[in-house]
mmCIF file of C-alpha atoms and ligand atoms in Angstrom:
data_model
loop_
_atom_site.group_PDB
_atom_site.id
_atom_site.type_symbol
_atom_site.label_atom_id
_atom_site.label_comp_id
_atom_site.label_asym_id
_atom_site.label_seq_id
_atom_site.Cartn_x
_atom_site.Cartn_y
_atom_site.Cartn_z
ATOM 1 C CA MET A 1 105.794 128.088 104.508
ATOM 2 C CA LYS A 2 105.048 124.927 102.544
ATOM 3 C CA LYS A 3 105.187 121.678 104.490
ATOM 4 C CA ILE A 4 107.928 119.221 103.543
ATOM 5 C CA VAL A 5 107.612 115.784 101.967
ATOM 6 C CA LEU A 6 110.660 113.425 101.974
ATOM 7 C CA THR A 7 110.523 110.140 100.213
ATOM 8 C CA GLY A 8 112.712 107.832 98.101
ATOM 9 C CA ASP A 9 113.811 104.491 96.781
ATOM 10 C CA ARG A 10 116.903 102.326 96.515
ATOM 11 C CA PRO A 11 118.365 102.285 92.985
ATOM 12 C CA THR A 12 118.235 98.592 92.553
ATOM 13 C CA GLY A 13 115.874 98.092 89.612
ATOM 14 C CA ASN A 14 113.104 99.726 87.617
ATOM 15 C CA LEU A 15 109.943 100.529 89.485
ATOM 16 C CA HIS A 16 106.874 98.361 88.976
ATOM 17 C CA LEU A 17 103.149 98.616 89.432
ATOM 18 C CA GLY A 18 103.519 97.870 93.175
ATOM 19 C CA HIS A 19 105.568 100.977 93.551
ATOM 20 C CA TYR A 20 103.076 102.922 91.458
ATOM 21 C CA VAL A 21 100.099 102.119 93.727
ATOM 22 C CA GLY A 22 102.207 101.876 96.891
ATOM 23 C CA SER A 23 103.743 105.335 96.849
ATOM 24 C CA LEU A 24 104.450 106.865 93.503
ATOM 25 C CA LYS A 25 100.907 107.923 92.740
ATOM 26 C CA LYS A 26 100.749 109.587 96.151
ATOM 27 C CA ARG A 27 104.007 111.447 95.578
ATOM 28 C CA VAL A 28 102.867 112.842 92.265
ATOM 29 C CA GLU A 29 99.703 114.207 93.966
ATOM 30 C CA MET A 30 101.537 115.550 96.990
ATOM 31 C CA GLN A 31 104.206 117.493 95.052
ATOM 32 C CA LYS A 32 101.617 120.035 94.096
ATOM 33 C CA ASP A 33 101.013 121.099 97.653
ATOM 34 C CA TYR A 34 104.237 120.328 99.455
ATOM 35 C CA MET A 35 107.950 121.007 98.995
ATOM 36 C CA THR A 36 109.049 117.498 97.971
ATOM 37 C CA TYR A 37 112.484 115.940 98.197
ATOM 38 C CA ILE A 38 113.073 112.505 96.679
ATOM 39 C CA ILE A 39 116.153 110.639 97.764
ATOM 40 C CA ILE A 40 117.821 107.984 95.597
ATOM 41 C CA ALA A 41 119.230 105.865 98.378
ATOM 42 C CA ASP A 42 122.470 104.595 96.899
ATOM 43 C CA PHE A 43 124.118 104.103 100.307
ATOM 44 C CA GLN A 44 121.245 101.798 101.238
ATOM 45 C CA ALA A 45 121.514 99.955 97.896
ATOM 46 C CA LEU A 46 125.212 99.393 98.627
ATOM 47 C CA THR A 47 124.199 97.282 101.628
ATOM 48 C CA ASP A 48 123.079 94.691 99.092
ATOM 49 C CA TYR A 49 125.331 95.405 96.089
ATOM 50 C CA PHE A 50 128.535 96.461 97.610
ATOM 51 C CA ASP A 51 130.407 94.061 95.252
ATOM 52 C CA GLN A 52 128.363 95.071 92.138
ATOM 53 C CA PRO A 53 128.284 98.856 92.067
ATOM 54 C CA SER A 54 127.518 99.028 88.434
ATOM 55 C CA ILE A 55 124.008 97.755 89.163
ATOM 56 C CA ILE A 56 123.458 100.809 91.357
ATOM 57 C CA PHE A 57 125.072 103.102 88.800
ATOM 58 C CA GLU A 58 122.707 102.111 86.068
ATOM 59 C CA ASN A 59 119.652 102.041 88.240
ATOM 60 C CA VAL A 60 120.109 105.607 89.472
ATOM 61 C CA TYR A 61 119.295 106.819 86.015
ATOM 62 C CA ALA A 62 116.566 104.204 85.470
ATOM 63 C CA LEU A 63 114.878 105.485 88.643
ATOM 64 C CA VAL A 64 114.943 109.083 87.552
ATOM 65 C CA TYR A 65 113.424 108.039 84.227
ATOM 66 C CA ASP A 66 110.717 106.169 86.116
ATOM 67 C CA TYR A 67 109.971 109.225 88.292
ATOM 68 C CA LEU A 68 109.838 111.665 85.506
ATOM 69 C CA SER A 69 107.731 109.462 83.255
ATOM 70 C CA CYS A 70 105.130 108.954 86.028
ATOM 71 C CA GLY A 71 104.728 112.690 86.500
ATOM 72 C CA ILE A 72 107.256 113.714 89.126
ATOM 73 C CA ASP A 73 107.942 117.274 88.132
ATOM 74 C CA PRO A 74 111.510 118.555 88.700
ATOM 75 C CA ASN A 75 110.105 122.068 89.250
ATOM 76 C CA LEU A 76 108.110 120.759 92.161
ATOM 77 C CA SER A 77 110.229 117.846 93.496
ATOM 78 C CA LYS A 78 113.977 117.882 94.098
ATOM 79 C CA ILE A 79 115.506 114.529 93.148
ATOM 80 C CA PHE A 80 118.878 113.923 94.738
ATOM 81 C CA ILE A 81 121.419 111.248 95.457
ATOM 82 C CA GLN A 82 122.052 110.134 99.053
ATOM 83 C CA SER A 83 125.844 109.693 98.701
ATOM 84 C CA HIS A 84 126.145 113.274 97.344
ATOM 85 C CA VAL A 85 124.836 114.837 100.502
ATOM 86 C CA GLY A 86 127.606 114.263 103.032
ATOM 87 C CA ALA A 87 125.672 115.777 105.897
ATOM 88 C CA LEU A 88 123.494 112.669 105.881
ATOM 89 C CA LEU A 89 126.445 110.509 106.811
ATOM 90 C CA GLU A 90 127.501 112.784 109.498
ATOM 91 C CA LEU A 91 124.126 112.927 111.097
ATOM 92 C CA SER A 92 123.812 109.151 110.887
ATOM 93 C CA MET A 93 127.096 108.851 112.808
ATOM 94 C CA TYR A 94 125.718 110.995 115.706
ATOM 95 C CA PHE A 95 122.370 109.021 115.672
ATOM 96 C CA MET A 96 124.287 105.731 116.045
ATOM 97 C CA ASN A 97 125.004 106.658 119.679
ATOM 98 C CA ILE A 98 121.361 106.671 120.642
ATOM 99 C CA VAL A 99 120.271 103.497 118.920
ATOM 100 C CA SER A 100 121.165 100.089 120.319
ATOM 101 C CA LEU A 101 122.126 97.146 118.145
ATOM 102 C CA ALA A 102 119.228 95.170 119.630
ATOM 103 C CA ARG A 103 116.781 97.869 118.562
ATOM 104 C CA VAL A 104 117.838 97.915 114.883
ATOM 105 C CA GLN A 105 117.775 94.117 114.877
ATOM 106 C CA ARG A 106 114.295 94.185 116.198
ATOM 107 C CA ASN A 107 113.096 96.455 113.413
ATOM 108 C CA PRO A 108 110.567 94.235 111.501
ATOM 109 C CA THR A 109 111.795 95.396 108.123
ATOM 110 C CA VAL A 110 115.369 94.664 109.008
ATOM 111 C CA LYS A 111 114.395 91.334 110.590
ATOM 112 C CA ALA A 112 112.517 90.209 107.453
ATOM 113 C CA GLU A 113 115.451 91.177 105.208
ATOM 114 C CA LEU A 114 117.933 89.424 107.473
ATOM 115 C CA ALA A 115 115.774 86.285 107.348
ATOM 116 C CA SER A 116 115.528 86.455 103.571
ATOM 117 C CA LYS A 117 119.317 86.836 103.220
ATOM 118 C CA LYS A 118 119.808 84.087 105.777
ATOM 119 C CA MET A 119 122.229 86.315 107.778
ATOM 120 C CA LYS A 120 122.822 86.113 111.493
ATOM 121 C CA ASN A 121 125.967 87.217 113.264
ATOM 122 C CA ASP A 122 127.731 87.579 109.946
ATOM 123 C CA VAL A 123 125.573 90.608 109.017
ATOM 124 C CA HIS A 124 127.570 93.639 107.843
ATOM 125 C CA CYS A 125 127.470 96.734 110.109
ATOM 126 C CA GLY A 126 126.435 98.713 107.020
ATOM 127 C CA PHE A 127 123.298 96.704 106.731
ATOM 128 C CA VAL A 128 122.014 96.861 110.289
ATOM 129 C CA PHE A 129 122.824 100.511 110.291
ATOM 130 C CA TYR A 130 120.491 101.477 107.467
ATOM 131 C CA PRO A 131 117.414 102.418 109.627
ATOM 132 C CA VAL A 132 119.739 104.988 111.308
ATOM 133 C CA SER A 133 120.797 106.376 107.905
ATOM 134 C CA GLN A 134 117.097 106.592 106.833
ATOM 135 C CA ALA A 135 116.426 108.535 110.000
ATOM 136 C CA ALA A 136 119.163 110.947 108.951
ATOM 137 C CA ASP A 137 117.619 111.317 105.506
ATOM 138 C CA ILE A 138 114.289 112.171 106.935
ATOM 139 C CA THR A 139 115.316 114.467 109.787
ATOM 140 C CA ALA A 140 117.893 116.356 107.672
ATOM 141 C CA PHE A 141 115.049 117.783 105.763
ATOM 142 C CA LYS A 142 112.763 118.356 108.759
ATOM 143 C CA ALA A 143 110.186 116.338 106.791
ATOM 144 C CA ASP A 144 106.536 116.750 107.844
ATOM 145 C CA PHE A 145 105.333 113.833 105.698
ATOM 146 C CA VAL A 146 106.923 110.634 104.424
ATOM 147 C CA PRO A 147 104.810 108.752 101.790
ATOM 148 C CA VAL A 148 105.876 105.137 101.732
ATOM 149 C CA GLY A 149 104.624 101.624 101.320
ATOM 150 C CA VAL A 150 103.621 99.665 104.401
ATOM 151 C CA ASP A 151 106.815 97.636 104.431
ATOM 152 C CA GLN A 152 108.611 100.866 105.314
ATOM 153 C CA ALA A 153 106.449 101.819 108.318
ATOM 154 C CA PRO A 154 108.891 100.406 110.854
ATOM 155 C CA MET A 155 111.608 102.665 109.415
ATOM 156 C CA ILE A 156 109.507 105.674 109.941
ATOM 157 C CA GLU A 157 108.520 104.639 113.530
ATOM 158 C CA GLN A 158 112.214 104.140 114.259
ATOM 159 C CA THR A 159 113.103 107.578 112.848
ATOM 160 C CA ASN A 160 110.554 109.155 115.245
ATOM 161 C CA GLU A 161 111.955 107.241 118.162
ATOM 162 C CA ILE A 162 115.499 108.451 117.310
ATOM 163 C CA VAL A 163 114.112 112.049 117.138
ATOM 164 C CA ARG A 164 112.445 111.704 120.600
ATOM 165 C CA ASN A 165 115.597 110.258 122.103
ATOM 166 C CA PHE A 166 117.781 112.941 120.566
ATOM 167 C CA ASN A 167 115.523 115.712 121.689
ATOM 168 C CA ARG A 168 115.363 114.440 125.159
ATOM 169 C CA ILE A 169 119.076 114.784 125.425
ATOM 170 C CA TYR A 170 119.596 117.948 123.460
ATOM 171 C CA VAL A 171 117.182 120.669 124.401
ATOM 172 C CA ASN A 172 117.941 122.988 121.462
ATOM 173 C CA SER A 173 117.573 120.247 118.888
ATOM 174 C CA PRO A 174 116.191 121.242 115.484
ATOM 175 C CA LEU A 175 114.851 117.733 114.859
ATOM 176 C CA LYS A 176 111.153 117.075 114.392
ATOM 177 C CA GLU A 177 109.045 113.993 114.173
ATOM 178 C CA CYS A 178 107.357 113.169 110.825
ATOM 179 C CA LYS A 179 104.102 111.614 109.874
ATOM 180 C CA MET A 180 104.054 108.683 107.520
ATOM 181 C CA ILE A 181 101.560 108.601 104.675
ATOM 182 C CA LEU A 182 100.586 105.097 103.790
ATOM 183 C CA SER A 183 98.699 104.322 100.642
ATOM 184 C CA ASP A 184 95.482 102.305 100.847
ATOM 185 C CA THR A 185 96.794 99.865 98.313
ATOM 186 C CA SER A 186 100.425 99.475 99.119
ATOM 187 C CA LYS A 187 100.480 95.692 99.002
ATOM 188 C CA LEU A 188 100.031 94.672 95.403
ATOM 189 C CA LEU A 189 100.381 90.874 94.895
ATOM 190 C CA GLY A 190 102.764 89.513 92.302
ATOM 191 C CA ILE A 191 101.453 88.163 88.989
ATOM 192 C CA ASP A 192 102.004 84.674 90.293
ATOM 193 C CA GLY A 193 99.597 85.355 93.184
ATOM 194 C CA LYS A 194 101.976 83.904 95.724
ATOM 195 C CA ALA A 195 103.702 86.903 97.282
ATOM 196 C CA LYS A 196 103.983 90.699 97.150
ATOM 197 C CA ALA A 197 105.055 91.992 93.728
ATOM 198 C CA SER A 198 108.789 92.357 93.759
ATOM 199 C CA LYS A 199 111.670 92.507 91.445
ATOM 200 C CA SER A 200 113.625 89.842 93.265
ATOM 201 C CA LEU A 201 110.685 87.352 92.863
ATOM 202 C CA ASP A 202 110.368 88.190 89.186
ATOM 203 C CA ASN A 203 106.564 88.489 89.580
ATOM 204 C CA CYS A 204 105.841 92.073 88.659
ATOM 205 C CA ILE A 205 104.823 94.306 85.812
ATOM 206 C CA PHE A 206 107.377 97.104 85.383
ATOM 207 C CA LEU A 207 106.463 100.580 84.535
ATOM 208 C CA ASN A 208 108.775 100.354 81.475
ATOM 209 C CA ASP A 209 107.453 97.001 80.209
ATOM 210 C CA ALA A 210 106.482 97.105 76.554
ATOM 211 C CA SER A 211 102.830 96.715 75.761
ATOM 212 C CA SER A 212 103.373 93.210 74.380
ATOM 213 C CA VAL A 213 105.226 92.140 77.621
ATOM 214 C CA VAL A 214 102.364 93.485 79.707
ATOM 215 C CA ARG A 215 99.901 91.529 77.637
ATOM 216 C CA GLN A 216 101.861 88.364 77.969
ATOM 217 C CA LYS A 217 102.196 88.854 81.794
ATOM 218 C CA VAL A 218 98.511 89.407 82.164
ATOM 219 C CA PHE A 219 97.594 86.371 80.038
ATOM 220 C CA ASN A 220 99.930 84.180 82.069
ATOM 221 C CA MET A 221 98.246 85.215 85.267
ATOM 222 C CA TYR A 222 96.923 82.508 87.516
ATOM 223 C CA THR A 223 93.116 82.543 87.828
ATOM 224 C CA ASP A 224 91.281 79.462 89.081
ATOM 225 C CA PRO A 225 92.556 76.102 88.009
ATOM 226 C CA ASP A 226 89.139 74.518 88.307
ATOM 227 C CA HIS A 227 87.499 77.063 85.908
ATOM 228 C CA ILE A 228 87.916 75.029 82.767
ATOM 229 C CA LYS A 229 84.873 75.675 80.739
ATOM 230 C CA ILE A 230 83.420 79.215 80.543
ATOM 231 C CA SER A 231 80.168 77.893 81.968
ATOM 232 C CA ASP A 232 81.907 76.558 85.117
ATOM 233 C CA PRO A 233 81.476 78.585 88.248
ATOM 234 C CA GLY A 234 84.791 80.391 88.937
ATOM 235 C CA ARG A 235 86.533 81.365 92.142
ATOM 236 C CA VAL A 236 86.922 85.087 92.781
ATOM 237 C CA GLU A 237 88.744 84.728 96.049
ATOM 238 C CA GLY A 238 92.457 84.230 95.506
ATOM 239 C CA ASN A 239 92.040 84.959 91.765
ATOM 240 C CA ILE A 240 94.939 87.187 90.866
ATOM 241 C CA VAL A 241 93.197 88.825 87.931
ATOM 242 C CA PHE A 242 90.530 90.036 90.298
ATOM 243 C CA HIS A 243 93.049 91.193 92.764
ATOM 244 C CA TYR A 244 94.563 93.453 89.989
ATOM 245 C CA LEU A 245 91.087 94.603 88.920
ATOM 246 C CA ASP A 246 90.310 95.461 92.555
ATOM 247 C CA VAL A 247 93.420 97.630 92.744
ATOM 248 C CA PHE A 248 93.348 99.262 89.266
ATOM 249 C CA TYR A 249 89.839 99.205 87.809
ATOM 250 C CA GLU A 250 87.876 102.192 88.792
ATOM 251 C CA ASN A 251 84.440 101.129 87.699
ATOM 252 C CA LYS A 252 83.650 99.240 90.972
ATOM 253 C CA GLU A 253 80.021 98.699 90.027
ATOM 254 C CA HIS A 254 80.956 96.852 86.843
ATOM 255 C CA LEU A 255 83.670 94.959 88.717
ATOM 256 C CA LEU A 256 81.089 93.730 91.282
ATOM 257 C CA GLN A 257 78.901 92.583 88.415
ATOM 258 C CA LEU A 258 81.837 90.743 86.839
ATOM 259 C CA LYS A 259 82.592 88.938 90.127
ATOM 260 C CA THR A 260 79.026 87.870 90.489
ATOM 261 C CA ASP A 261 78.901 86.573 86.850
ATOM 262 C CA TYR A 262 82.201 84.822 87.228
ATOM 263 C CA ALA A 263 81.163 83.076 90.409
ATOM 264 C CA LYS A 264 77.939 81.922 88.808
ATOM 265 C CA GLY A 265 79.679 80.654 85.620
ATOM 266 C CA GLY A 266 79.454 82.004 82.111
ATOM 267 C CA LEU A 267 82.279 84.543 82.272
ATOM 268 C CA GLY A 268 85.641 83.497 80.738
ATOM 269 C CA ASP A 269 89.139 84.289 81.851
ATOM 270 C CA ILE A 270 90.001 85.710 78.443
ATOM 271 C CA PHE A 271 87.337 88.405 78.831
ATOM 272 C CA LEU A 272 88.679 89.357 82.259
ATOM 273 C CA LYS A 273 92.299 89.367 81.091
ATOM 274 C CA GLU A 274 91.469 91.499 78.086
ATOM 275 C CA LEU A 275 89.739 93.957 80.484
ATOM 276 C CA LEU A 276 92.680 93.980 82.868
ATOM 277 C CA PHE A 277 95.168 94.502 80.041
ATOM 278 C CA LYS A 278 93.144 97.490 78.857
ATOM 279 C CA VAL A 279 92.956 98.946 82.357
ATOM 280 C CA LEU A 280 96.672 98.560 82.919
ATOM 281 C CA GLU A 281 97.499 99.968 79.470
ATOM 282 C CA GLU A 282 95.461 103.117 80.324
ATOM 283 C CA ILE A 283 97.971 103.689 83.181
ATOM 284 C CA LEU A 284 101.146 102.520 81.426
ATOM 285 C CA PHE A 285 100.645 104.051 77.974
ATOM 286 C CA PRO A 286 101.055 107.627 79.026
ATOM 287 C CA ILE A 287 103.979 106.662 81.233
ATOM 288 C CA ARG A 288 105.633 104.989 78.211
ATOM 289 C CA GLU A 289 104.959 108.016 76.000
ATOM 290 C CA LYS A 290 106.447 110.494 78.522
ATOM 291 C CA ARG A 291 109.475 108.263 78.971
ATOM 292 C CA ARG A 292 110.327 108.679 75.260
ATOM 293 C CA GLU A 293 110.655 112.388 75.577
ATOM 294 C CA ILE A 294 113.221 112.285 78.381
ATOM 295 C CA GLN A 295 116.849 113.063 77.462
ATOM 296 C CA ILE A 296 119.722 111.715 79.576
ATOM 297 C CA GLU A 297 121.224 115.212 79.637
ATOM 298 C CA ASP A 298 118.065 116.502 81.293
ATOM 299 C CA VAL A 299 118.238 113.709 83.872
ATOM 300 C CA LYS A 300 121.844 114.583 84.747
ATOM 301 C CA ASN A 301 120.866 118.275 85.177
ATOM 302 C CA ILE A 302 117.854 117.437 87.320
ATOM 303 C CA ILE A 303 120.122 115.385 89.651
ATOM 304 C CA CYS A 304 122.721 118.047 89.725
ATOM 305 C CA GLU A 305 120.097 120.737 90.700
ATOM 306 C CA GLY A 306 118.502 118.332 93.202
ATOM 307 C CA ASN A 307 121.878 117.551 94.847
ATOM 308 C CA LYS A 308 122.550 121.281 95.265
ATOM 309 C CA ALA A 309 119.190 122.086 96.833
ATOM 310 C CA ALA A 310 119.359 119.000 99.100
ATOM 311 C CA LYS A 311 122.861 119.888 100.222
ATOM 312 C CA THR A 312 121.852 123.433 101.308
ATOM 313 C CA VAL A 313 119.004 122.100 103.457
ATOM 314 C CA ALA A 314 120.878 119.217 105.037
ATOM 315 C CA ASP A 315 124.001 121.285 105.813
ATOM 316 C CA GLN A 316 121.875 123.789 107.617
ATOM 317 C CA THR A 317 120.171 121.037 109.802
ATOM 318 C CA LEU A 318 123.637 119.621 110.474
ATOM 319 C CA HIS A 319 124.890 122.901 111.558
ATOM 320 C CA GLU A 320 121.905 123.265 113.986
ATOM 321 C CA VAL A 321 122.390 119.729 115.302
ATOM 322 C CA LYS A 322 126.051 120.432 115.968
ATOM 323 C CA GLU A 323 125.077 123.672 117.813
ATOM 324 C CA ALA A 324 122.671 121.745 119.904
ATOM 325 C CA MET A 325 125.289 119.071 120.702
ATOM 326 C CA ARG A 326 127.901 121.682 121.558
ATOM 327 C CA LEU A 327 130.155 120.523 118.814
ATOM 328 C CA ASN A 328 130.534 124.260 117.840
ATOM 329 C CA TYR A 329 134.084 124.739 119.097
HETATM 330 N N1 LIG B 401 114.329 102.407 102.603
HETATM 331 C C1 LIG B 401 113.706 102.900 101.329
HETATM 332 C C2 LIG B 401 113.559 101.660 100.415
HETATM 333 O O1 LIG B 401 114.158 100.635 100.693
HETATM 334 C C3 LIG B 401 114.514 103.947 100.658
HETATM 335 C C4 LIG B 401 114.710 105.236 101.533
HETATM 336 C C5 LIG B 401 115.921 105.579 101.995
HETATM 337 C C6 LIG B 401 113.752 106.118 101.923
HETATM 338 N N2 LIG B 401 115.745 106.776 102.650
HETATM 339 C C7 LIG B 401 114.437 107.100 102.710
HETATM 340 C C8 LIG B 401 112.365 106.180 101.842
HETATM 341 C C9 LIG B 401 113.728 108.128 103.296
HETATM 342 C C10 LIG B 401 111.637 107.239 102.430
HETATM 343 C C11 LIG B 401 112.381 108.184 103.196
HETATM 344 O O2 LIG B 401 112.844 101.772 99.452
#
């Protein structure tokens, strides 16, 4: 039997290059060898956008377009919607009895998000509860592997902790621990060089950005403010153009030479930015071309098929969980 991969995203915006290097590329590779399920986590998105559901509605489709244009193949990966698989909610409800409030509040990802939202005791139950719902997503599919960005590592750790606690209590439990697959380059900095690339900071290059937009973003990138004349020695450390070249440019030998030349003086920012633009376009052009071929009807069918497949698997696990919990009256 093929091993199982479960992964996903919240439908809160188009995906960007940070997602591409952080987990998408890995997912596209893994789908060839593993049975892959991709969850569009709309419950989780509701924790932020409960009062603006149309944002989630639009981004569910945007996300599927992003997946398909990057090479997610619906024949290999099942894409489904979290809120369409009721078993996930039911499982989450059971798990809530083995997770303390203190434990979810200690989860570093939750902690960081709480801090950024400036929430304390006024935090909604739905929000603190989301690591538990993520544990349900993963365990319902008996996932072997979960490819995610580093920021999600605490979620996967918490999932495995829930599995261990559950299995200690219920001997016939069907739940299994999973292994997270972290990408080497899952922390792409934003084009402003200040923080991680993220939609909310408006500092990223989106996978659906037009070529002219990408060019503009690259040319606005911060380099070294003291590098005024081409002949001036330039700073490589902290130079965001070099950070992007480190992540995306495969000719490492040439890159090393460029760094040496830049540090010595004599290599201009324009040259580097032209190179980076070319390197990024080599990735983004095929994605853009593929996106143009996708029809909305196909997207809807893919989701419908994905939901059906996901429901079958999650219902079965739920059935086994209820058996183990003696809820089989
Ligand atoms: N928490 C993930 C995010 O914010 C989305 C997600 C929900 C997920 N369920 C998952 C990721 C299960 C991996 C596995 O992007």
